[in-house]
Tab-separated table of N, CA and C in Angstrom:
chain	number	residue	atom	x	y	z
A	27	MET	N	0.846	-1.169	0.000
A	27	MET	CA	0.000	0.000	0.000
A	27	MET	C	0.898	1.240	0.000
A	28	ASP	N	0.522	2.246	-0.763
A	28	ASP	CA	1.327	3.469	-0.741
A	28	ASP	C	0.715	4.486	0.218
A	29	ALA	N	1.482	5.510	0.523
A	29	ALA	CA	1.083	6.499	1.527
A	29	ALA	C	-0.207	7.224	1.141
A	30	ASN	N	-0.360	7.568	-0.127
A	30	ASN	CA	-1.558	8.297	-0.567
A	30	ASN	C	-2.821	7.468	-0.368
A	31	LYS	N	-2.751	6.177	-0.685
A	31	LYS	CA	-3.909	5.307	-0.501
A	31	LYS	C	-4.261	5.203	0.985
A	32	LEU	N	-3.225	5.053	1.836
A	32	LEU	CA	-3.450	4.997	3.276
A	32	LEU	C	-4.139	6.265	3.762
A	33	LEU	N	-3.647	7.409	3.349
A	33	LEU	CA	-4.223	8.679	3.798
A	33	LEU	C	-5.652	8.853	3.299
A	34	ASP	N	-5.945	8.408	2.080
A	34	ASP	CA	-7.313	8.471	1.552
A	34	ASP	C	-8.252	7.581	2.363
A	35	LEU	N	-7.807	6.358	2.657
A	35	LEU	CA	-8.622	5.438	3.446
A	35	LEU	C	-8.837	5.969	4.861
A	36	TYR	N	-7.792	6.557	5.441
A	36	TYR	CA	-7.909	7.138	6.774
A	36	TYR	C	-8.921	8.282	6.758
A	37	ALA	N	-8.847	9.139	5.746
A	37	ALA	CA	-9.779	10.268	5.630
A	37	ALA	C	-11.220	9.781	5.482
A	38	ALA	N	-11.399	8.590	4.890
A	38	ALA	CA	-12.731	8.011	4.709
A	38	ALA	C	-13.210	7.275	5.966
A	39	GLY	N	-12.384	7.242	7.023
A	39	GLY	CA	-12.789	6.647	8.279
A	39	GLY	C	-12.170	5.301	8.601
A	40	GLU	N	-11.393	4.741	7.692
A	40	GLU	CA	-10.744	3.447	7.950
A	40	GLU	C	-9.636	3.626	8.987
A	41	ARG	N	-9.569	2.713	9.966
A	41	ARG	CA	-8.551	2.772	11.009
A	41	ARG	C	-7.812	1.455	11.170
A	42	LYS	N	-8.164	0.447	10.399
A	42	LYS	CA	-7.557	-0.875	10.538
A	42	LYS	C	-6.596	-1.135	9.386
A	43	PHE	N	-5.300	-1.113	9.715
A	43	PHE	CA	-4.252	-1.367	8.733
A	43	PHE	C	-3.309	-2.452	9.265
A	44	HIS	N	-3.906	-3.447	9.897
A	44	HIS	CA	-3.185	-4.583	10.455
A	44	HIS	C	-2.380	-5.256	9.345
A	45	ARG	N	-1.079	-5.463	9.601
A	45	ARG	CA	-0.154	-6.115	8.663
A	45	ARG	C	0.029	-5.372	7.334
A	46	ALA	N	-0.262	-4.099	7.295
A	46	ALA	CA	-0.074	-3.310	6.069
A	46	ALA	C	1.409	-3.204	5.725
A	47	ASN	N	1.718	-3.188	4.441
A	47	ASN	CA	3.092	-3.001	3.984
A	47	ASN	C	3.264	-1.540	3.589
A	48	LEU	N	3.923	-0.784	4.456
A	48	LEU	CA	4.163	0.633	4.229
A	48	LEU	C	5.669	0.927	4.280
A	49	HIS	N	6.432	-0.025	3.797
A	49	HIS	CA	7.898	0.098	3.767
A	49	HIS	C	8.285	1.379	3.030
A	50	GLN	N	9.050	2.231	3.703
A	50	GLN	CA	9.566	3.502	3.185
A	50	GLN	C	8.476	4.491	2.763
A	51	ALA	N	7.292	4.366	3.330
A	51	ALA	CA	6.206	5.308	3.030
A	51	ALA	C	6.535	6.683	3.598
A	52	ASN	N	6.128	7.728	2.889
A	52	ASN	CA	6.325	9.090	3.360
A	52	ASN	C	5.025	9.572	3.993
A	53	LEU	N	4.992	9.565	5.312
A	53	LEU	CA	3.815	9.989	6.067
A	53	LEU	C	4.177	11.156	6.978
A	54	TYR	N	5.045	12.015	6.495
A	54	TYR	CA	5.505	13.181	7.242
A	54	TYR	C	4.307	14.005	7.717
A	55	ALA	N	4.246	14.274	9.016
A	55	ALA	CA	3.247	15.137	9.657
A	55	ALA	C	1.808	14.646	9.460
A	56	ALA	N	1.614	13.402	9.117
A	56	ALA	CA	0.261	12.865	8.924
A	56	ALA	C	-0.432	12.668	10.270
A	57	ASP	N	-1.738	12.897	10.302
A	57	ASP	CA	-2.529	12.609	11.497
A	57	ASP	C	-3.143	11.237	11.314
A	58	LEU	N	-2.596	10.258	12.033
A	58	LEU	CA	-3.059	8.873	11.959
A	58	LEU	C	-3.443	8.366	13.342
A	59	SER	N	-3.863	9.266	14.207
A	59	SER	CA	-4.173	8.895	15.584
A	59	SER	C	-5.260	7.829	15.640
A	60	GLY	N	-5.108	6.923	16.606
A	60	GLY	CA	-6.097	5.892	16.828
A	60	GLY	C	-6.111	4.759	15.816
A	61	THR	N	-5.098	4.665	14.990
A	61	THR	CA	-5.047	3.647	13.939
A	61	THR	C	-4.458	2.342	14.446
A	62	ASN	N	-4.918	1.227	13.878
A	62	ASN	CA	-4.374	-0.084	14.196
A	62	ASN	C	-3.357	-0.467	13.120
A	63	PHE	N	-2.076	-0.400	13.482
A	63	PHE	CA	-0.971	-0.801	12.605
A	63	PHE	C	-0.280	-2.047	13.159
A	64	ALA	N	-0.990	-2.873	13.908
A	64	ALA	CA	-0.371	-4.063	14.489
A	64	ALA	C	0.259	-4.919	13.396
A	65	GLU	N	1.497	-5.322	13.640
A	65	GLU	CA	2.267	-6.183	12.735
A	65	GLU	C	2.513	-5.575	11.354
A	66	ALA	N	2.351	-4.273	11.204
A	66	ALA	CA	2.595	-3.602	9.922
A	66	ALA	C	4.084	-3.424	9.677
A	67	ASP	N	4.455	-3.334	8.412
A	67	ASP	CA	5.838	-3.049	8.029
A	67	ASP	C	5.957	-1.570	7.697
A	68	LEU	N	6.534	-0.822	8.629
A	68	LEU	CA	6.781	0.612	8.451
A	68	LEU	C	8.281	0.871	8.458
A	69	SER	N	9.059	-0.135	8.102
A	69	SER	CA	10.513	0.022	8.106
A	69	SER	C	10.919	1.088	7.096
A	70	GLY	N	11.815	1.948	7.524
A	70	GLY	CA	12.315	3.016	6.665
A	70	GLY	C	11.301	4.103	6.361
A	71	ALA	N	10.140	4.075	6.999
A	71	ALA	CA	9.098	5.074	6.731
A	71	ALA	C	9.451	6.419	7.352
A	72	ASN	N	8.967	7.488	6.723
A	72	ASN	CA	9.124	8.830	7.271
A	72	ASN	C	7.839	9.180	8.007
A	73	LEU	N	7.891	9.094	9.314
A	73	LEU	CA	6.763	9.422	10.178
A	73	LEU	C	7.108	10.609	11.073
A	74	SER	N	8.100	11.385	10.667
A	74	SER	CA	8.486	12.521	11.495
A	74	SER	C	7.327	13.507	11.584
A	75	GLN	N	7.133	14.050	12.776
A	75	GLN	CA	6.072	15.005	13.098
A	75	GLN	C	4.662	14.415	12.974
A	76	ALA	N	4.534	13.108	12.752
A	76	ALA	CA	3.216	12.475	12.608
A	76	ALA	C	2.517	12.358	13.959
A	77	ASN	N	1.180	12.359	13.924
A	77	ASN	CA	0.385	12.132	15.121
A	77	ASN	C	-0.054	10.674	15.115
A	78	LEU	N	0.590	9.877	15.966
A	78	LEU	CA	0.285	8.454	16.106
A	78	LEU	C	-0.212	8.168	17.522
A	79	SER	N	-0.767	9.169	18.158
A	79	SER	CA	-1.239	8.998	19.537
A	79	SER	C	-2.369	7.974	19.568
A	80	GLY	N	-2.307	7.122	20.576
A	80	GLY	CA	-3.335	6.109	20.749
A	80	GLY	C	-3.339	4.998	19.720
A	81	CYS	N	-2.306	4.921	18.903
A	81	CYS	CA	-2.238	3.875	17.872
A	81	CYS	C	-1.842	2.528	18.468
A	82	ASN	N	-2.250	1.467	17.791
A	82	ASN	CA	-1.783	0.134	18.121
A	82	ASN	C	-0.743	-0.248	17.074
A	83	LEU	N	0.518	-0.251	17.485
A	83	LEU	CA	1.620	-0.639	16.606
A	83	LEU	C	2.302	-1.905	17.126
A	84	SER	N	1.601	-2.675	17.939
A	84	SER	CA	2.217	-3.857	18.531
A	84	SER	C	2.768	-4.787	17.455
A	85	ARG	N	3.985	-5.253	17.704
A	85	ARG	CA	4.710	-6.169	16.824
A	85	ARG	C	4.960	-5.604	15.419
A	86	ALA	N	4.886	-4.288	15.254
A	86	ALA	CA	5.173	-3.662	13.955
A	86	ALA	C	6.677	-3.564	13.734
A	87	ASN	N	7.063	-3.452	12.481
A	87	ASN	CA	8.467	-3.284	12.119
A	87	ASN	C	8.708	-1.820	11.763
A	88	LEU	N	9.441	-1.126	12.633
A	88	LEU	CA	9.795	0.275	12.404
A	88	LEU	C	11.312	0.442	12.327
A	89	THR	N	11.989	-0.586	11.839
A	89	THR	CA	13.437	-0.528	11.673
A	89	THR	C	13.812	0.668	10.801
A	90	ASP	N	14.744	1.460	11.277
A	90	ASP	CA	15.265	2.617	10.541
A	90	ASP	C	14.199	3.645	10.156
A	91	ALA	N	13.061	3.639	10.820
A	91	ALA	CA	12.013	4.626	10.541
A	91	ALA	C	12.383	5.967	11.170
A	92	ASP	N	11.900	7.053	10.564
A	92	ASP	CA	12.105	8.397	11.103
A	92	ASP	C	10.834	8.809	11.826
A	93	LEU	N	10.903	8.833	13.151
A	93	LEU	CA	9.783	9.233	13.997
A	93	LEU	C	10.158	10.480	14.799
A	94	SER	N	11.097	11.247	14.303
A	94	SER	CA	11.532	12.435	15.033
A	94	SER	C	10.370	13.407	15.188
A	95	GLY	N	10.151	13.843	16.411
A	95	GLY	CA	9.079	14.785	16.703
A	95	GLY	C	7.686	14.197	16.605
A	96	ALA	N	7.553	12.894	16.430
A	96	ALA	CA	6.232	12.263	16.318
A	96	ALA	C	5.549	12.194	17.676
A	97	ASN	N	4.223	12.211	17.657
A	97	ASN	CA	3.432	12.059	18.874
A	97	ASN	C	2.940	10.619	18.948
A	98	LEU	N	3.522	9.847	19.865
A	98	LEU	CA	3.144	8.453	20.086
A	98	LEU	C	2.582	8.281	21.497
A	99	SER	N	2.055	9.335	22.057
A	99	SER	CA	1.552	9.260	23.435
A	99	SER	C	0.397	8.271	23.521
A	100	GLY	N	0.461	7.436	24.554
A	100	GLY	CA	-0.584	6.459	24.784
A	100	GLY	C	-0.652	5.337	23.765
A	101	ALA	N	0.361	5.205	22.932
A	101	ALA	CA	0.351	4.169	21.890
A	101	ALA	C	0.768	2.812	22.451
A	102	ASN	N	0.250	1.752	21.835
A	102	ASN	CA	0.679	0.396	22.163
A	102	ASN	C	1.836	0.060	21.235
A	103	LEU	N	3.038	0.065	21.784
A	103	LEU	CA	4.262	-0.189	21.028
A	103	LEU	C	4.944	-1.455	21.539
A	104	SER	N	4.166	-2.357	22.105
A	104	SER	CA	4.749	-3.573	22.662
A	104	SER	C	5.312	-4.448	21.544
A	105	GLU	N	6.512	-4.947	21.797
A	105	GLU	CA	7.224	-5.840	20.888
A	105	GLU	C	7.511	-5.226	19.513
A	106	VAL	N	7.543	-3.892	19.438
A	106	VAL	CA	7.858	-3.209	18.178
A	106	VAL	C	9.358	-3.264	17.925
A	107	ASN	N	9.734	-3.414	16.675
A	107	ASN	CA	11.132	-3.389	16.266
A	107	ASN	C	11.474	-1.954	15.878
A	108	PHE	N	12.209	-1.273	16.761
A	108	PHE	CA	12.662	0.101	16.527
A	108	PHE	C	14.168	0.143	16.257
A	109	ILE	N	14.778	-0.950	15.842
A	109	ILE	CA	16.229	-0.970	15.654
A	109	ILE	C	16.638	0.141	14.674
A	110	GLY	N	17.528	1.005	15.134
A	110	GLY	CA	18.053	2.081	14.302
A	110	GLY	C	17.066	3.207	14.026
A	111	ALA	N	15.914	3.217	14.672
A	111	ALA	CA	14.910	4.247	14.417
A	111	ALA	C	15.317	5.585	15.026
A	112	ASP	N	14.853	6.663	14.404
A	112	ASP	CA	15.087	8.023	14.881
A	112	ASP	C	13.843	8.477	15.639
A	113	LEU	N	13.977	8.595	16.951
A	113	LEU	CA	12.882	9.027	17.815
A	113	LEU	C	13.276	10.304	18.562
A	114	ILE	N	14.103	11.124	17.941
A	114	ILE	CA	14.537	12.370	18.561
A	114	ILE	C	13.322	13.255	18.817
A	115	ARG	N	13.212	13.704	20.071
A	115	ARG	CA	12.118	14.581	20.512
A	115	ARG	C	10.724	13.964	20.309
A	116	ALA	N	10.644	12.658	20.185
A	116	ALA	CA	9.337	11.996	20.061
A	116	ALA	C	8.613	12.030	21.402
A	117	ASN	N	7.299	12.142	21.354
A	117	ASN	CA	6.485	12.114	22.562
A	117	ASN	C	5.949	10.696	22.737
A	118	LEU	N	6.512	9.973	23.705
A	118	LEU	CA	6.126	8.606	24.011
A	118	LEU	C	5.481	8.526	25.392
A	119	LYS	N	4.920	9.620	25.821
A	119	LYS	CA	4.303	9.711	27.147
A	119	LYS	C	3.242	8.631	27.313
A	120	GLU	N	3.390	7.858	28.412
A	120	GLU	CA	2.436	6.826	28.789
A	120	GLU	C	2.229	5.762	27.708
A	121	SER	N	3.228	5.554	26.878
A	121	SER	CA	3.158	4.505	25.856
A	121	SER	C	3.590	3.167	26.435
A	122	ASN	N	3.107	2.096	25.831
A	122	ASN	CA	3.498	0.752	26.227
A	122	ASN	C	4.587	0.263	25.283
A	123	LEU	N	5.825	0.261	25.748
A	123	LEU	CA	6.975	-0.202	24.978
A	123	LEU	C	7.516	-1.505	25.554
A	124	SER	N	6.663	-2.267	26.217
A	124	SER	CA	7.128	-3.517	26.821
A	124	SER	C	7.654	-4.455	25.735
A	125	ARG	N	8.809	-5.024	26.020
A	125	ARG	CA	9.493	-5.954	25.119
A	125	ARG	C	9.809	-5.352	23.742
A	126	ALA	N	9.844	-4.032	23.631
A	126	ALA	CA	10.223	-3.382	22.369
A	126	ALA	C	11.727	-3.520	22.160
A	127	ASP	N	12.138	-3.554	20.905
A	127	ASP	CA	13.553	-3.642	20.552
A	127	ASP	C	14.016	-2.273	20.083
A	128	LEU	N	14.729	-1.576	20.956
A	128	LEU	CA	15.205	-0.222	20.677
A	128	LEU	C	16.722	-0.175	20.503
A	129	ARG	N	17.325	-1.299	20.122
A	129	ARG	CA	18.776	-1.317	19.941
A	129	ARG	C	19.188	-0.267	18.917
A	130	THR	N	20.173	0.517	19.276
A	130	THR	CA	20.759	1.589	18.467
A	130	THR	C	19.750	2.653	18.028
A	131	ALA	N	18.581	2.700	18.633
A	131	ALA	CA	17.614	3.760	18.333
A	131	ALA	C	18.094	5.067	18.953
A	132	THR	N	17.700	6.173	18.358
A	132	THR	CA	18.066	7.493	18.854
A	132	THR	C	16.844	8.126	19.503
A	133	LEU	N	16.891	8.269	20.827
A	133	LEU	CA	15.775	8.826	21.594
A	133	LEU	C	16.211	10.095	22.319
A	134	ILE	N	17.085	10.859	21.707
A	134	ILE	CA	17.575	12.099	22.318
A	134	ILE	C	16.391	13.034	22.588
A	135	LEU	N	16.301	13.503	23.841
A	135	LEU	CA	15.261	14.425	24.289
A	135	LEU	C	13.842	13.877	24.118
A	136	ALA	N	13.687	12.566	24.005
A	136	ALA	CA	12.359	11.959	23.895
A	136	ALA	C	11.629	12.049	25.231
A	137	ASN	N	10.312	12.169	25.172
A	137	ASN	CA	9.488	12.200	26.371
A	137	ASN	C	8.937	10.800	26.618
A	138	LEU	N	9.488	10.118	27.625
A	138	LEU	CA	9.059	8.772	28.003
A	138	LEU	C	8.415	8.778	29.387
A	139	PHE	N	7.796	9.888	29.737
A	139	PHE	CA	7.140	10.029	31.036
A	139	PHE	C	6.092	8.937	31.209
A	140	ARG	N	6.230	8.170	32.303
A	140	ARG	CA	5.318	7.076	32.639
A	140	ARG	C	5.210	6.010	31.544
A	141	ALA	N	6.202	5.899	30.691
A	141	ALA	CA	6.200	4.860	29.659
A	141	ALA	C	6.511	3.508	30.288
A	142	ASN	N	5.942	2.466	29.734
A	142	ASN	CA	6.231	1.112	30.183
A	142	ASN	C	7.314	0.541	29.277
A	143	LEU	N	8.535	0.484	29.783
A	143	LEU	CA	9.680	-0.052	29.051
A	143	LEU	C	10.121	-1.383	29.653
A	144	SER	N	9.205	-2.074	30.327
A	144	SER	CA	9.568	-3.342	30.956
A	144	SER	C	10.026	-4.344	29.900
A	145	GLU	N	11.154	-4.970	30.190
A	145	GLU	CA	11.766	-5.973	29.322
A	145	GLU	C	12.147	-5.441	27.937
A	146	ALA	N	12.273	-4.136	27.792
A	146	ALA	CA	12.693	-3.551	26.523
A	146	ALA	C	14.192	-3.749	26.318
A	147	GLU	N	14.590	-3.949	25.105
A	147	GLU	CA	15.996	-4.089	24.735
A	147	GLU	C	16.474	-2.731	24.235
A	148	MET	N	17.339	-2.073	25.025
A	148	MET	CA	17.799	-0.728	24.682
A	148	MET	C	19.313	-0.632	24.578
A	149	SER	N	19.977	-1.758	24.391
A	149	SER	CA	21.437	-1.712	24.310
A	149	SER	C	21.865	-0.882	23.098
A	150	GLY	N	22.759	0.021	23.338
A	150	GLY	CA	23.276	0.879	22.273
A	150	GLY	C	22.364	2.029	21.897
A	151	ALA	N	21.228	2.179	22.565
A	151	ALA	CA	20.315	3.287	22.263
A	151	ALA	C	20.873	4.586	22.842
A	152	ASP	N	20.511	5.700	22.234
A	152	ASP	CA	20.920	7.012	22.743
A	152	ASP	C	19.715	7.680	23.380
A	153	LEU	N	19.715	7.731	24.710
A	153	LEU	CA	18.640	8.331	25.486
A	153	LEU	C	19.103	9.639	26.128
A	154	SER	N	20.064	10.298	25.524
A	154	SER	CA	20.599	11.545	26.076
A	154	SER	C	19.482	12.568	26.265
A	155	GLY	N	19.383	13.079	27.481
A	155	GLY	CA	18.406	14.121	27.775
A	155	GLY	C	16.963	13.655	27.766
A	156	ALA	N	16.718	12.362	27.673
A	156	ALA	CA	15.345	11.852	27.625
A	156	ALA	C	14.662	11.991	28.979
A	157	ASN	N	13.356	12.170	28.952
A	157	ASN	CA	12.553	12.248	30.164
A	157	ASN	C	12.005	10.858	30.457
A	158	LEU	N	12.571	10.192	31.455
A	158	LEU	CA	12.132	8.858	31.868
A	158	LEU	C	11.481	8.909	33.247
A	159	LYS	N	10.946	10.058	33.608
A	159	LYS	CA	10.277	10.203	34.904
A	159	LYS	C	9.161	9.179	35.017
A	160	GLN	N	9.162	8.466	36.143
A	160	GLN	CA	8.144	7.485	36.491
A	160	GLN	C	7.994	6.376	35.446
A	161	ALA	N	8.992	6.167	34.612
A	161	ALA	CA	8.954	5.088	33.618
A	161	ALA	C	9.210	3.747	34.294
A	162	ASN	N	8.656	2.696	33.735
A	162	ASN	CA	8.876	1.335	34.220
A	162	ASN	C	10.003	0.719	33.396
A	163	LEU	N	11.155	0.502	34.018
A	163	LEU	CA	12.318	-0.065	33.337
A	163	LEU	C	12.657	-1.458	33.857
A	164	ILE	N	11.730	-2.084	34.568
A	164	ILE	CA	11.999	-3.385	35.164
A	164	ILE	C	12.228	-4.430	34.074
A	165	GLY	N	13.364	-5.107	34.174
A	165	GLY	CA	13.715	-6.159	33.226
A	165	GLY	C	14.264	-5.651	31.902
A	166	SER	N	14.444	-4.340	31.770
A	166	SER	CA	14.974	-3.795	30.510
A	166	SER	C	16.497	-3.909	30.467
A	167	ASN	N	17.043	-3.842	29.283
A	167	ASN	CA	18.485	-3.898	29.095
A	167	ASN	C	18.968	-2.551	28.574
A	168	VAL	N	19.715	-1.828	29.402
A	168	VAL	CA	20.262	-0.533	29.002
A	168	VAL	C	21.787	-0.577	28.893
A	169	MET	N	22.337	-1.790	28.790
A	169	MET	CA	23.786	-1.926	28.653
A	169	MET	C	24.262	-1.171	27.412
A	170	GLU	N	25.316	-0.411	27.579
A	170	GLU	CA	25.945	0.368	26.514
A	170	GLU	C	25.023	1.427	25.918
A	171	ALA	N	23.931	1.750	26.613
A	171	ALA	CA	23.068	2.843	26.174
A	171	ALA	C	23.656	4.166	26.642
A	172	GLU	N	23.456	5.202	25.886
A	172	GLU	CA	23.887	6.547	26.273
A	172	GLU	C	22.764	7.171	27.085
A	173	LEU	N	23.048	7.470	28.353
A	173	LEU	CA	22.026	7.972	29.264
A	173	LEU	C	22.375	9.342	29.842
A	174	ARG	N	23.338	10.001	29.272
A	174	ARG	CA	23.797	11.293	29.787
A	174	ARG	C	22.649	12.314	29.787
A	175	GLY	N	22.386	12.865	30.951
A	175	GLY	CA	21.370	13.903	31.086
A	175	GLY	C	19.935	13.384	31.109
A	176	ALA	N	19.743	12.074	31.073
A	176	ALA	CA	18.390	11.520	31.135
A	176	ALA	C	17.826	11.698	32.542
A	177	ASN	N	16.538	11.932	32.632
A	177	ASN	CA	15.869	12.142	33.917
A	177	ASN	C	15.154	10.853	34.312
A	178	PHE	N	15.652	10.206	35.366
A	178	PHE	CA	15.077	8.959	35.875
A	178	PHE	C	14.274	9.176	37.157
A	179	SER	N	13.869	10.385	37.431
A	179	SER	CA	13.163	10.698	38.666
A	179	SER	C	11.905	9.845	38.798
A	180	GLY	N	11.837	9.068	39.883
A	180	GLY	CA	10.678	8.234	40.142
A	180	GLY	C	10.560	7.007	39.257
A	181	ALA	N	11.580	6.713	38.475
A	181	ALA	CA	11.519	5.545	37.584
A	181	ALA	C	11.556	4.257	38.393
A	182	MET	N	10.874	3.243	37.925
A	182	MET	CA	10.903	1.926	38.555
A	182	MET	C	12.013	1.118	37.897
A	183	ILE	N	12.965	0.725	38.717
A	183	ILE	CA	14.135	0.020	38.215
A	183	ILE	C	14.646	-0.898	39.318
A	184	THR	N	15.166	-2.043	38.947
A	184	THR	CA	15.705	-2.968	39.944
A	184	THR	C	17.220	-2.944	39.874
A	185	GLU	N	17.862	-3.619	40.809
A	185	GLU	CA	19.324	-3.652	40.798
A	185	GLU	C	19.859	-4.334	39.548
A	186	GLN	N	19.082	-5.222	38.974
A	186	GLN	CA	19.515	-5.904	37.745
A	186	GLN	C	19.826	-4.895	36.637
A	187	GLU	N	19.008	-3.855	36.519
A	187	GLU	CA	19.245	-2.844	35.495
A	187	GLU	C	20.366	-1.891	35.891
A	188	LEU	N	20.712	-1.878	37.174
A	188	LEU	CA	21.734	-0.950	37.654
A	188	LEU	C	23.148	-1.495	37.506
A	189	THR	N	23.418	-2.149	36.423
A	189	THR	CA	24.760	-2.606	36.098
A	189	THR	C	25.178	-1.909	34.818
A	190	GLY	N	26.418	-1.981	34.498
A	190	GLY	CA	26.883	-1.386	33.247
A	190	GLY	C	26.754	0.118	33.239
A	191	SER	N	26.201	0.652	32.168
A	191	SER	CA	26.200	2.092	31.941
A	191	SER	C	25.422	2.871	32.987
A	192	VAL	N	24.327	2.334	33.506
A	192	VAL	CA	23.554	3.094	34.483
A	192	VAL	C	24.366	3.304	35.752
A	193	LEU	N	24.991	2.256	36.244
A	193	LEU	CA	25.788	2.362	37.455
A	193	LEU	C	26.963	3.320	37.258
A	194	ARG	N	27.599	3.265	36.121
A	194	ARG	CA	28.735	4.155	35.863
A	194	ARG	C	28.320	5.619	35.830
A	195	LEU	N	27.074	5.895	35.517
A	195	LEU	CA	26.634	7.280	35.494
A	195	LEU	C	26.405	7.832	36.890
A	196	GLY	N	26.426	6.948	37.889
A	196	GLY	CA	26.279	7.406	39.268
A	196	GLY	C	24.900	7.915	39.584
A	197	ILE	N	23.885	7.259	39.079
A	197	ILE	CA	22.524	7.677	39.366
A	197	ILE	C	22.276	7.575	40.867
A	198	SER	N	21.725	8.611	41.419
A	198	SER	CA	21.456	8.654	42.849
A	198	SER	C	20.281	7.758	43.191
A	199	HIS	N	20.401	7.009	44.264
A	199	HIS	CA	19.318	6.135	44.703
A	199	HIS	C	18.074	6.930	45.090
A	200	ARG	N	18.218	8.178	45.456
A	200	ARG	CA	17.046	8.957	45.842
A	200	ARG	C	16.165	9.292	44.638
A	201	TRP	N	16.658	9.138	43.415
A	201	TRP	CA	15.873	9.409	42.219
A	201	TRP	C	15.016	8.219	41.791
A	202	ILE	N	15.296	7.078	42.360
A	202	ILE	CA	14.723	5.852	41.835
A	202	ILE	C	13.742	5.228	42.821
A	203	THR	N	12.630	4.755	42.314
A	203	THR	CA	11.691	3.984	43.109
A	203	THR	C	12.077	2.533	42.933
A	204	TRP	N	12.558	1.902	43.977
A	204	TRP	CA	13.018	0.516	43.881
A	204	TRP	C	11.836	-0.425	43.863
A	205	ALA	N	11.756	-1.257	42.842
A	205	ALA	CA	10.686	-2.245	42.744
A	205	ALA	C	10.764	-3.201	43.916
A	206	GLY	N	9.637	-3.478	44.488
A	206	GLY	CA	9.583	-4.415	45.606
A	206	GLY	C	9.824	-3.778	46.960
A	207	CYS	N	10.193	-2.515	47.020
A	207	CYS	CA	10.408	-1.832	48.292
A	207	CYS	C	9.191	-0.974	48.615
A	208	HIS	N	8.967	-0.780	49.877
A	208	HIS	CA	7.804	0.026	50.295
A	208	HIS	C	8.259	1.222	51.089
């Protein structure tokens, strides 16, 4: 399916694009809020500045996609492949990124406030300056991730995640809500 056909169908009220092939589609600044893109191929797509709030993108392929400045607030992004994706300044507030693959993704200055990143693979990701306030990072892998200037205030994290790069950054224990502690 090409981008124009998708936008025409969306304008006509269609919201179900489960397993759609939108490889390298140009959807710059498109409003696609509330759409079901579960298991869709959006690899290499240009979704920068797009409104994808409330979308279901579970198990979608967004490898090397450009989502810079996109609004993904409240989206279901569980098990999404974001390898190499550009998520600079993306709004991922309260999104479900459980078991997402964010290896080598760029999330500089991304808003991940209250995002669920449980069991997410983030090795090699760049989270510089990202807002991870109250995010759930339990079971996630942040080894070799760039976390300089990231805000972990109130984040849920266990000692398992506090190895490698996080520990070397000297994150203060007072910033973190320890899972299992009262």
